[in-house]
Amino acid sequence: MRTRPAPLPSRGSDTRSPVIGVVAQNTTLYGPASMVRAIGDAGLDAGLPVTVGHVCGYDSVAATRRLVVRLTGQGVAGLIVVAPVDAAAAVLDAVPAGMPVVTVDGPPRCPTANVSVDQHAGGLLATRHLLANGHRTVWHVAGPEQWHGSRAREAGWRAALAEAGVQAPPTVRAEWSAASGYRCGRLLADNPSCTAVFAASDDIALGVMRAMAERGRRIPEDVSVVGFDDVPEAGYINPALTTVRQEFADVGREALRLLLDQLGASSRDAESVRLEPVLMTRGTVSAVA
């Protein structure tokens, strides 16, 4: 299992340009969209054409399976499947036997070669940072339960609290949107014991911050907030958002490298690559007086 990105393999004197197919769901969201863009950028750097197919919604199994069939019918050399939700496991059944395939953020115990960011470690980073600043506990606004990453971030939050001997507060669950985070934030804002929040995404964190401000709870003087993803706007809001960064460019490079490894070999080894997230400390966390 690697924790650092490796260089793309050289194609040597081979001048072929096999087309790589990318299958993605719900690319309106920052995470999936960033992964697809990173794969495309890695393909461009390697001189490989990439064709992308996507469907709306993360439970559109039938539509995604049809997309896999269409791409493989067009003669792509291999597939990269962005598979962050439970329903994506059924999609992999549509991949023809022998077709080189790599998943990005695939299901636990993924049967294919897989690239992911260690979401559990990200949950640990965020929660430990808040506890280290003197907060007695940390509330978590989790993402949708059908997402692997959402569950892993929540598990990391629970693990950090457990190692500190702190009982976890009830989980508050949101969708991947600022509006949903705002609704959850309104519930937490009226709880005076809530002084620290780990939000499962930056969009959720922004909604929580808005709700706190409306209730007169200052960020970070009264409530500290940590997000996840490090969206481009995170460093420019006021106060700038402390968050857990995923290096999507590294994810794209690793996914393409694993696929090229398969294209250049007779084996289809299910290698797993897990990249480490990074805590970006900014202005939404302060020490408890």
PDB file of C-alpha atoms in Angstrom:
ATOM      1  CA  MET A   1       0.000   0.000   0.000  1.00  0.00           C
ATOM      2  CA  ARG A   2       1.565   3.317  -1.069  1.00  0.00           C
ATOM      3  CA  THR A   3       1.086   6.603   0.739  1.00  0.00           C
ATOM      4  CA  ARG A   4       3.015   8.778  -1.757  1.00  0.00           C
ATOM      5  CA  PRO A   5       2.315   9.249  -5.467  1.00  0.00           C
ATOM      6  CA  ALA A   6       4.675   7.486  -7.849  1.00  0.00           C
ATOM      7  CA  PRO A   7       5.811   8.832 -11.238  1.00  0.00           C
ATOM      8  CA  LEU A   8       3.872   7.728 -14.295  1.00  0.00           C
ATOM      9  CA  PRO A   9       5.598   4.850 -16.125  1.00  0.00           C
ATOM     10  CA  SER A  10       7.475   5.673 -19.285  1.00  0.00           C
ATOM     11  CA  ARG A  11       5.919   4.525 -22.551  1.00  0.00           C
ATOM     12  CA  GLY A  12       9.370   4.191 -24.082  1.00  0.00           C
ATOM     13  CA  SER A  13       9.280   3.906 -27.863  1.00  0.00           C
ATOM     14  CA  ASP A  14       5.628   2.836 -27.876  1.00  0.00           C
ATOM     15  CA  THR A  15       3.836   5.585 -29.825  1.00  0.00           C
ATOM     16  CA  ARG A  16       0.361   4.147 -29.381  1.00  0.00           C
ATOM     17  CA  SER A  17      -2.234   6.383 -27.733  1.00  0.00           C
ATOM     18  CA  PRO A  18      -4.879   4.105 -26.236  1.00  0.00           C
ATOM     19  CA  VAL A  19      -8.087   5.859 -25.247  1.00  0.00           C
ATOM     20  CA  ILE A  20      -8.834   5.707 -21.536  1.00  0.00           C
ATOM     21  CA  GLY A  21     -12.464   5.675 -20.431  1.00  0.00           C
ATOM     22  CA  VAL A  22     -13.550   7.419 -17.230  1.00  0.00           C
ATOM     23  CA  VAL A  23     -16.891   6.643 -15.575  1.00  0.00           C
ATOM     24  CA  ALA A  24     -18.152   9.066 -12.933  1.00  0.00           C
ATOM     25  CA  GLN A  25     -21.318   9.835 -11.019  1.00  0.00           C
ATOM     26  CA  ASN A  26     -22.576  13.179  -9.756  1.00  0.00           C
ATOM     27  CA  THR A  27     -19.767  15.325 -11.125  1.00  0.00           C
ATOM     28  CA  THR A  28     -21.623  18.445  -9.978  1.00  0.00           C
ATOM     29  CA  LEU A  29     -20.041  17.797  -6.562  1.00  0.00           C
ATOM     30  CA  TYR A  30     -16.564  19.130  -5.852  1.00  0.00           C
ATOM     31  CA  GLY A  31     -14.949  15.796  -4.941  1.00  0.00           C
ATOM     32  CA  PRO A  32     -16.013  13.701  -7.970  1.00  0.00           C
ATOM     33  CA  ALA A  33     -15.514  16.658 -10.331  1.00  0.00           C
ATOM     34  CA  SER A  34     -11.999  17.246  -8.995  1.00  0.00           C
ATOM     35  CA  MET A  35     -11.128  13.563  -9.400  1.00  0.00           C
ATOM     36  CA  VAL A  36     -12.305  13.532 -13.021  1.00  0.00           C
ATOM     37  CA  ARG A  37     -10.388  16.723 -13.776  1.00  0.00           C
ATOM     38  CA  ALA A  38      -7.257  15.300 -12.144  1.00  0.00           C
ATOM     39  CA  ILE A  39      -7.469  12.119 -14.243  1.00  0.00           C
ATOM     40  CA  GLY A  40      -7.892  14.215 -17.392  1.00  0.00           C
ATOM     41  CA  ASP A  41      -4.892  16.363 -16.474  1.00  0.00           C
ATOM     42  CA  ALA A  42      -2.773  13.263 -15.818  1.00  0.00           C
ATOM     43  CA  GLY A  43      -3.805  11.839 -19.197  1.00  0.00           C
ATOM     44  CA  LEU A  44      -2.864  15.098 -20.909  1.00  0.00           C
ATOM     45  CA  ASP A  45       0.553  15.074 -19.240  1.00  0.00           C
ATOM     46  CA  ALA A  46       1.080  11.483 -20.420  1.00  0.00           C
ATOM     47  CA  GLY A  47      -0.123  12.212 -23.963  1.00  0.00           C
ATOM     48  CA  LEU A  48      -3.130   9.908 -23.604  1.00  0.00           C
ATOM     49  CA  PRO A  49      -6.652  10.768 -24.792  1.00  0.00           C
ATOM     50  CA  VAL A  50      -9.330  10.418 -22.126  1.00  0.00           C
ATOM     51  CA  THR A  51     -13.048  10.102 -22.766  1.00  0.00           C
ATOM     52  CA  VAL A  52     -15.335  10.874 -19.827  1.00  0.00           C
ATOM     53  CA  GLY A  53     -18.871   9.659 -19.299  1.00  0.00           C
ATOM     54  CA  HIS A  54     -20.954  10.701 -16.322  1.00  0.00           C
ATOM     55  CA  VAL A  55     -24.456  10.360 -14.964  1.00  0.00           C
ATOM     56  CA  CYS A  56     -26.353  12.549 -12.518  1.00  0.00           C
ATOM     57  CA  GLY A  57     -27.108  11.145  -9.094  1.00  0.00           C
ATOM     58  CA  TYR A  58     -25.126   8.629  -7.070  1.00  0.00           C
ATOM     59  CA  ASP A  59     -27.722   5.854  -7.099  1.00  0.00           C
ATOM     60  CA  SER A  60     -28.232   5.621 -10.866  1.00  0.00           C
ATOM     61  CA  VAL A  61     -26.908   2.073 -11.153  1.00  0.00           C
ATOM     62  CA  ALA A  62     -28.745   1.171 -14.375  1.00  0.00           C
ATOM     63  CA  ALA A  63     -27.658   4.355 -16.156  1.00  0.00           C
ATOM     64  CA  THR A  64     -24.056   3.940 -15.022  1.00  0.00           C
ATOM     65  CA  ARG A  65     -23.973   0.308 -16.145  1.00  0.00           C
ATOM     66  CA  ARG A  66     -25.219   1.410 -19.580  1.00  0.00           C
ATOM     67  CA  LEU A  67     -22.414   3.957 -19.652  1.00  0.00           C
ATOM     68  CA  VAL A  68     -19.840   1.257 -18.911  1.00  0.00           C
ATOM     69  CA  VAL A  69     -21.232  -0.896 -21.710  1.00  0.00           C
ATOM     70  CA  ARG A  70     -21.141   2.046 -24.136  1.00  0.00           C
ATOM     71  CA  LEU A  71     -17.541   2.974 -23.329  1.00  0.00           C
ATOM     72  CA  THR A  72     -16.264  -0.587 -23.524  1.00  0.00           C
ATOM     73  CA  GLY A  73     -18.166  -1.012 -26.790  1.00  0.00           C
ATOM     74  CA  GLN A  74     -16.228   1.943 -28.189  1.00  0.00           C
ATOM     75  CA  GLY A  75     -13.002   0.016 -27.705  1.00  0.00           C
ATOM     76  CA  VAL A  76     -11.411   1.907 -24.828  1.00  0.00           C
ATOM     77  CA  ALA A  77      -8.165   0.349 -23.664  1.00  0.00           C
ATOM     78  CA  GLY A  78      -9.141   0.487 -20.015  1.00  0.00           C
ATOM     79  CA  LEU A  79     -11.495   2.096 -17.522  1.00  0.00           C
ATOM     80  CA  ILE A  80     -11.119   4.324 -14.491  1.00  0.00           C
ATOM     81  CA  VAL A  81     -14.312   4.244 -12.424  1.00  0.00           C
ATOM     82  CA  VAL A  82     -14.903   6.950  -9.822  1.00  0.00           C
ATOM     83  CA  ALA A  83     -16.830   4.877  -7.303  1.00  0.00           C
ATOM     84  CA  PRO A  84     -17.398   6.737  -4.009  1.00  0.00           C
ATOM     85  CA  VAL A  85     -20.808   5.258  -3.132  1.00  0.00           C
ATOM     86  CA  ASP A  86     -22.174   1.835  -2.242  1.00  0.00           C
ATOM     87  CA  ALA A  87     -24.170   1.581  -5.473  1.00  0.00           C
ATOM     88  CA  ALA A  88     -20.966   1.739  -7.531  1.00  0.00           C
ATOM     89  CA  ALA A  89     -20.057  -1.841  -6.551  1.00  0.00           C
ATOM     90  CA  ALA A  90     -22.880  -3.135  -8.762  1.00  0.00           C
ATOM     91  CA  VAL A  91     -21.572  -1.045 -11.663  1.00  0.00           C
ATOM     92  CA  LEU A  92     -18.271  -2.930 -11.677  1.00  0.00           C
ATOM     93  CA  ASP A  93     -20.146  -6.108 -12.612  1.00  0.00           C
ATOM     94  CA  ALA A  94     -20.759  -4.584 -16.055  1.00  0.00           C
ATOM     95  CA  VAL A  95     -17.029  -4.338 -16.822  1.00  0.00           C
ATOM     96  CA  PRO A  96     -16.077  -7.102 -19.305  1.00  0.00           C
ATOM     97  CA  ALA A  97     -13.777  -9.836 -18.048  1.00  0.00           C
ATOM     98  CA  GLY A  98     -10.154  -9.012 -18.842  1.00  0.00           C
ATOM     99  CA  MET A  99     -10.756  -5.278 -19.209  1.00  0.00           C
ATOM    100  CA  PRO A 100      -8.095  -3.287 -17.290  1.00  0.00           C
ATOM    101  CA  VAL A 101      -9.935  -1.280 -14.645  1.00  0.00           C
ATOM    102  CA  VAL A 102      -8.999   0.983 -11.761  1.00  0.00           C
ATOM    103  CA  THR A 103     -11.421   2.416  -9.230  1.00  0.00           C
ATOM    104  CA  VAL A 104     -11.040   5.749  -7.499  1.00  0.00           C
ATOM    105  CA  ASP A 105     -12.407   5.842  -3.949  1.00  0.00           C
ATOM    106  CA  GLY A 106     -13.826   2.363  -4.462  1.00  0.00           C
ATOM    107  CA  PRO A 107     -15.729   0.327  -1.882  1.00  0.00           C
ATOM    108  CA  PRO A 108     -13.971  -1.232   1.125  1.00  0.00           C
ATOM    109  CA  ARG A 109     -12.174  -4.442   0.180  1.00  0.00           C
ATOM    110  CA  CYS A 110     -12.408  -3.327  -3.431  1.00  0.00           C
ATOM    111  CA  PRO A 111     -11.678  -6.247  -5.833  1.00  0.00           C
ATOM    112  CA  THR A 112      -9.962  -3.959  -8.367  1.00  0.00           C
ATOM    113  CA  ALA A 113      -6.863  -1.801  -8.283  1.00  0.00           C
ATOM    114  CA  ASN A 114      -7.968   1.204  -6.253  1.00  0.00           C
ATOM    115  CA  VAL A 115      -6.777   4.716  -5.406  1.00  0.00           C
ATOM    116  CA  SER A 116      -8.158   6.644  -2.453  1.00  0.00           C
ATOM    117  CA  VAL A 117      -7.353   9.340   0.061  1.00  0.00           C
ATOM    118  CA  ASP A 118      -7.304   8.087   3.647  1.00  0.00           C
ATOM    119  CA  GLN A 119     -10.611   9.570   4.775  1.00  0.00           C
ATOM    120  CA  HIS A 120     -10.351   7.949   8.217  1.00  0.00           C
ATOM    121  CA  ALA A 121      -7.022   9.696   8.761  1.00  0.00           C
ATOM    122  CA  GLY A 122      -8.650  12.957   7.709  1.00  0.00           C
ATOM    123  CA  GLY A 123     -11.333  12.551  10.352  1.00  0.00           C
ATOM    124  CA  LEU A 124      -8.613  11.902  12.920  1.00  0.00           C
ATOM    125  CA  LEU A 125      -6.680  15.012  11.868  1.00  0.00           C
ATOM    126  CA  ALA A 126      -9.688  17.303  12.094  1.00  0.00           C
ATOM    127  CA  THR A 127     -10.923  16.010  15.439  1.00  0.00           C
ATOM    128  CA  ARG A 128      -7.506  15.840  17.096  1.00  0.00           C
ATOM    129  CA  HIS A 129      -6.834  19.428  16.034  1.00  0.00           C
ATOM    130  CA  LEU A 130     -10.021  20.647  17.700  1.00  0.00           C
ATOM    131  CA  LEU A 131      -9.356  18.636  20.861  1.00  0.00           C
ATOM    132  CA  ALA A 132      -5.769  19.926  20.974  1.00  0.00           C
ATOM    133  CA  ASN A 133      -7.189  23.448  21.130  1.00  0.00           C
ATOM    134  CA  GLY A 134      -8.912  22.626  24.395  1.00  0.00           C
ATOM    135  CA  HIS A 135     -12.438  21.754  23.288  1.00  0.00           C
ATOM    136  CA  ARG A 136     -14.037  19.216  25.612  1.00  0.00           C
ATOM    137  CA  THR A 137     -15.743  17.435  22.722  1.00  0.00           C
ATOM    138  CA  VAL A 138     -16.313  17.772  18.974  1.00  0.00           C
ATOM    139  CA  TRP A 139     -19.643  17.595  17.181  1.00  0.00           C
ATOM    140  CA  HIS A 140     -19.727  16.080  13.704  1.00  0.00           C
ATOM    141  CA  VAL A 141     -21.974  17.047  10.812  1.00  0.00           C
ATOM    142  CA  ALA A 142     -21.571  13.929   8.678  1.00  0.00           C
ATOM    143  CA  GLY A 143     -22.175  13.474   4.971  1.00  0.00           C
ATOM    144  CA  PRO A 144     -24.603  11.027   3.316  1.00  0.00           C
ATOM    145  CA  GLU A 145     -24.286   7.550   4.793  1.00  0.00           C
ATOM    146  CA  GLN A 146     -24.063   5.759   1.412  1.00  0.00           C
ATOM    147  CA  TRP A 147     -20.705   7.402   0.675  1.00  0.00           C
ATOM    148  CA  HIS A 148     -17.626   5.391   1.691  1.00  0.00           C
ATOM    149  CA  GLY A 149     -15.706   8.571   2.494  1.00  0.00           C
ATOM    150  CA  SER A 150     -18.482   9.939   4.664  1.00  0.00           C
ATOM    151  CA  ARG A 151     -18.511   6.815   6.818  1.00  0.00           C
ATOM    152  CA  ALA A 152     -14.712   6.768   7.039  1.00  0.00           C
ATOM    153  CA  ARG A 153     -14.539  10.429   8.108  1.00  0.00           C
ATOM    154  CA  GLU A 154     -17.143   9.737  10.779  1.00  0.00           C
ATOM    155  CA  ALA A 155     -15.178   6.685  11.956  1.00  0.00           C
ATOM    156  CA  GLY A 156     -12.035   8.824  12.217  1.00  0.00           C
ATOM    157  CA  TRP A 157     -13.955  11.376  14.304  1.00  0.00           C
ATOM    158  CA  ARG A 158     -15.180   8.646  16.643  1.00  0.00           C
ATOM    159  CA  ALA A 159     -11.705   7.121  16.935  1.00  0.00           C
ATOM    160  CA  ALA A 160     -10.116  10.458  17.863  1.00  0.00           C
ATOM    161  CA  LEU A 161     -12.719  11.062  20.552  1.00  0.00           C
ATOM    162  CA  ALA A 162     -12.302   7.530  21.891  1.00  0.00           C
ATOM    163  CA  GLU A 163      -8.519   7.843  22.177  1.00  0.00           C
ATOM    164  CA  ALA A 164      -9.086  11.058  24.166  1.00  0.00           C
ATOM    165  CA  GLY A 165     -11.569   9.301  26.451  1.00  0.00           C
ATOM    166  CA  VAL A 166     -14.456  11.466  25.227  1.00  0.00           C
ATOM    167  CA  GLN A 167     -17.922  10.132  24.492  1.00  0.00           C
ATOM    168  CA  ALA A 168     -19.080  11.035  20.985  1.00  0.00           C
ATOM    169  CA  PRO A 169     -22.074  13.398  20.754  1.00  0.00           C
ATOM    170  CA  PRO A 170     -24.963  12.336  18.506  1.00  0.00           C
ATOM    171  CA  THR A 171     -24.084  12.499  14.818  1.00  0.00           C
ATOM    172  CA  VAL A 172     -25.873  15.171  12.806  1.00  0.00           C
ATOM    173  CA  ARG A 173     -26.228  14.085   9.167  1.00  0.00           C
ATOM    174  CA  ALA A 174     -26.336  16.347   6.122  1.00  0.00           C
ATOM    175  CA  GLU A 175     -26.250  16.194   2.334  1.00  0.00           C
ATOM    176  CA  TRP A 176     -23.249  17.575   0.447  1.00  0.00           C
ATOM    177  CA  SER A 177     -24.467  21.165   0.348  1.00  0.00           C
ATOM    178  CA  ALA A 178     -24.175  24.441   2.234  1.00  0.00           C
ATOM    179  CA  ALA A 179     -27.981  24.547   2.522  1.00  0.00           C
ATOM    180  CA  SER A 180     -28.012  21.200   4.294  1.00  0.00           C
ATOM    181  CA  GLY A 181     -25.117  22.265   6.513  1.00  0.00           C
ATOM    182  CA  TYR A 182     -27.052  25.409   7.382  1.00  0.00           C
ATOM    183  CA  ARG A 183     -30.068  23.388   8.512  1.00  0.00           C
ATOM    184  CA  CYS A 184     -27.837  21.211  10.683  1.00  0.00           C
ATOM    185  CA  GLY A 185     -26.010  24.258  11.985  1.00  0.00           C
ATOM    186  CA  ARG A 186     -29.283  25.790  13.175  1.00  0.00           C
ATOM    187  CA  LEU A 187     -29.792  22.729  15.366  1.00  0.00           C
ATOM    188  CA  LEU A 188     -26.291  22.957  16.831  1.00  0.00           C
ATOM    189  CA  ALA A 189     -26.252  26.735  17.255  1.00  0.00           C
ATOM    190  CA  ASP A 190     -28.813  26.604  20.054  1.00  0.00           C
ATOM    191  CA  ASN A 191     -26.700  24.106  22.015  1.00  0.00           C
ATOM    192  CA  PRO A 192     -24.291  26.039  24.271  1.00  0.00           C
ATOM    193  CA  SER A 193     -22.150  22.920  24.782  1.00  0.00           C
ATOM    194  CA  CYS A 194     -21.319  22.880  21.070  1.00  0.00           C
ATOM    195  CA  THR A 195     -18.030  24.789  20.805  1.00  0.00           C
ATOM    196  CA  ALA A 196     -16.338  22.706  18.094  1.00  0.00           C
ATOM    197  CA  VAL A 197     -17.694  21.244  14.842  1.00  0.00           C
ATOM    198  CA  PHE A 198     -16.042  18.937  12.332  1.00  0.00           C
ATOM    199  CA  ALA A 199     -18.004  19.160   9.086  1.00  0.00           C
ATOM    200  CA  ALA A 200     -17.712  16.366   6.516  1.00  0.00           C
ATOM    201  CA  SER A 201     -17.185  18.855   3.665  1.00  0.00           C
ATOM    202  CA  ASP A 202     -16.310  22.506   3.201  1.00  0.00           C
ATOM    203  CA  ASP A 203     -19.749  23.242   1.759  1.00  0.00           C
ATOM    204  CA  ILE A 204     -21.371  21.783   4.872  1.00  0.00           C
ATOM    205  CA  ALA A 205     -18.965  23.825   7.019  1.00  0.00           C
ATOM    206  CA  LEU A 206     -19.960  27.051   5.260  1.00  0.00           C
ATOM    207  CA  GLY A 207     -23.617  26.352   6.008  1.00  0.00           C
ATOM    208  CA  VAL A 208     -22.832  25.632   9.649  1.00  0.00           C
ATOM    209  CA  MET A 209     -20.876  28.883   9.930  1.00  0.00           C
ATOM    210  CA  ARG A 210     -23.767  30.891   8.479  1.00  0.00           C
ATOM    211  CA  ALA A 211     -26.211  29.342  10.963  1.00  0.00           C
ATOM    212  CA  MET A 212     -23.901  30.056  13.885  1.00  0.00           C
ATOM    213  CA  ALA A 213     -23.481  33.685  12.832  1.00  0.00           C
ATOM    214  CA  GLU A 214     -27.237  34.170  12.637  1.00  0.00           C
ATOM    215  CA  ARG A 215     -27.543  32.943  16.238  1.00  0.00           C
ATOM    216  CA  GLY A 216     -24.807  35.307  17.411  1.00  0.00           C
ATOM    217  CA  ARG A 217     -22.197  32.533  17.804  1.00  0.00           C
ATOM    218  CA  ARG A 218     -18.867  33.944  16.626  1.00  0.00           C
ATOM    219  CA  ILE A 219     -16.361  31.907  14.570  1.00  0.00           C
ATOM    220  CA  PRO A 220     -13.862  31.038  16.032  1.00  0.00           C
ATOM    221  CA  GLU A 221     -14.306  32.877  19.355  1.00  0.00           C
ATOM    222  CA  ASP A 222     -17.443  30.935  20.335  1.00  0.00           C
ATOM    223  CA  VAL A 223     -17.389  27.975  17.946  1.00  0.00           C
ATOM    224  CA  SER A 224     -14.431  26.442  16.078  1.00  0.00           C
ATOM    225  CA  VAL A 225     -15.104  24.755  12.725  1.00  0.00           C
ATOM    226  CA  VAL A 226     -13.070  22.379  10.550  1.00  0.00           C
ATOM    227  CA  GLY A 227     -14.171  21.340   7.054  1.00  0.00           C
ATOM    228  CA  PHE A 228     -12.987  18.742   4.565  1.00  0.00           C
ATOM    229  CA  ASP A 229     -11.768  18.944   0.909  1.00  0.00           C
ATOM    230  CA  ASP A 230     -10.090  22.385   0.792  1.00  0.00           C
ATOM    231  CA  VAL A 231     -12.256  23.845  -1.958  1.00  0.00           C
ATOM    232  CA  PRO A 232     -10.635  26.801  -3.783  1.00  0.00           C
ATOM    233  CA  GLU A 233     -12.748  29.318  -1.852  1.00  0.00           C
ATOM    234  CA  ALA A 234     -11.829  27.925   1.591  1.00  0.00           C
ATOM    235  CA  GLY A 235      -8.835  30.202   2.078  1.00  0.00           C
ATOM    236  CA  TYR A 236     -10.687  33.347   1.019  1.00  0.00           C
ATOM    237  CA  ILE A 237     -13.803  33.430   3.184  1.00  0.00           C
ATOM    238  CA  ASN A 238     -13.693  35.416   6.421  1.00  0.00           C
ATOM    239  CA  PRO A 239     -12.434  33.853   8.582  1.00  0.00           C
ATOM    240  CA  ALA A 240     -10.517  31.508   6.303  1.00  0.00           C
ATOM    241  CA  LEU A 241     -11.645  27.917   6.777  1.00  0.00           C
ATOM    242  CA  THR A 242      -9.465  25.355   8.516  1.00  0.00           C
ATOM    243  CA  THR A 243      -9.955  22.157   6.545  1.00  0.00           C
ATOM    244  CA  VAL A 244      -8.559  18.773   5.538  1.00  0.00           C
ATOM    245  CA  ARG A 245      -7.057  18.867   2.057  1.00  0.00           C
ATOM    246  CA  GLN A 246      -7.269  16.029  -0.454  1.00  0.00           C
ATOM    247  CA  GLU A 247      -4.574  16.120  -3.153  1.00  0.00           C
ATOM    248  CA  PHE A 248      -6.780  15.318  -6.126  1.00  0.00           C
ATOM    249  CA  ALA A 249      -3.931  15.793  -8.633  1.00  0.00           C
ATOM    250  CA  ASP A 250      -2.054  12.943  -6.928  1.00  0.00           C
ATOM    251  CA  VAL A 251      -5.202  10.788  -7.049  1.00  0.00           C
ATOM    252  CA  GLY A 252      -5.490  11.317 -10.806  1.00  0.00           C
ATOM    253  CA  ARG A 253      -1.838  10.528 -11.445  1.00  0.00           C
ATOM    254  CA  GLU A 254      -1.945   7.359  -9.356  1.00  0.00           C
ATOM    255  CA  ALA A 255      -5.139   6.131 -11.023  1.00  0.00           C
ATOM    256  CA  LEU A 256      -3.652   6.585 -14.474  1.00  0.00           C
ATOM    257  CA  ARG A 257      -0.366   4.984 -13.422  1.00  0.00           C
ATOM    258  CA  LEU A 258      -2.125   1.874 -12.125  1.00  0.00           C
ATOM    259  CA  LEU A 259      -4.107   1.584 -15.342  1.00  0.00           C
ATOM    260  CA  LEU A 260      -0.982   1.962 -17.488  1.00  0.00           C
ATOM    261  CA  ASP A 261       0.697  -0.705 -15.357  1.00  0.00           C
ATOM    262  CA  GLN A 262      -2.162  -3.068 -16.241  1.00  0.00           C
ATOM    263  CA  LEU A 263      -2.033  -2.167 -19.926  1.00  0.00           C
ATOM    264  CA  GLY A 264       1.663  -2.956 -19.998  1.00  0.00           C
ATOM    265  CA  ALA A 265       1.461  -6.277 -18.144  1.00  0.00           C
ATOM    266  CA  SER A 266      -0.386  -9.550 -18.406  1.00  0.00           C
ATOM    267  CA  SER A 267      -1.523  -9.481 -14.765  1.00  0.00           C
ATOM    268  CA  ARG A 268      -4.439  -7.554 -13.306  1.00  0.00           C
ATOM    269  CA  ASP A 269      -3.086  -7.153  -9.783  1.00  0.00           C
ATOM    270  CA  ALA A 270      -5.486  -5.375  -7.424  1.00  0.00           C
ATOM    271  CA  GLU A 271      -2.928  -2.922  -6.032  1.00  0.00           C
ATOM    272  CA  SER A 272      -4.226  -0.471  -3.440  1.00  0.00           C
ATOM    273  CA  VAL A 273      -2.854   3.067  -3.168  1.00  0.00           C
ATOM    274  CA  ARG A 274      -3.916   5.216  -0.244  1.00  0.00           C
ATOM    275  CA  LEU A 275      -2.778   8.836  -0.084  1.00  0.00           C
ATOM    276  CA  GLU A 276      -2.534  10.868   3.085  1.00  0.00           C
ATOM    277  CA  PRO A 277      -4.631  14.017   3.569  1.00  0.00           C
ATOM    278  CA  VAL A 278      -3.206  17.269   4.935  1.00  0.00           C
ATOM    279  CA  LEU A 279      -4.640  19.556   7.612  1.00  0.00           C
ATOM    280  CA  MET A 280      -4.776  23.188   6.439  1.00  0.00           C
ATOM    281  CA  THR A 281      -4.821  25.345   9.586  1.00  0.00           C
ATOM    282  CA  ARG A 282      -6.449  28.735   9.035  1.00  0.00           C
ATOM    283  CA  GLY A 283      -8.752  31.051  10.932  1.00  0.00           C
ATOM    284  CA  THR A 284     -11.814  29.081  12.023  1.00  0.00           C
ATOM    285  CA  VAL A 285     -10.211  27.316  14.997  1.00  0.00           C
ATOM    286  CA  SER A 286      -9.093  28.969  18.209  1.00  0.00           C
ATOM    287  CA  ALA A 287      -8.013  27.711  21.605  1.00  0.00           C
ATOM    288  CA  VAL A 288     -10.562  27.561  24.378  1.00  0.00           C
ATOM    289  CA  ALA A 289      -9.840  30.205  27.000  1.00  0.00           C
TER     290      ALA A 289
END
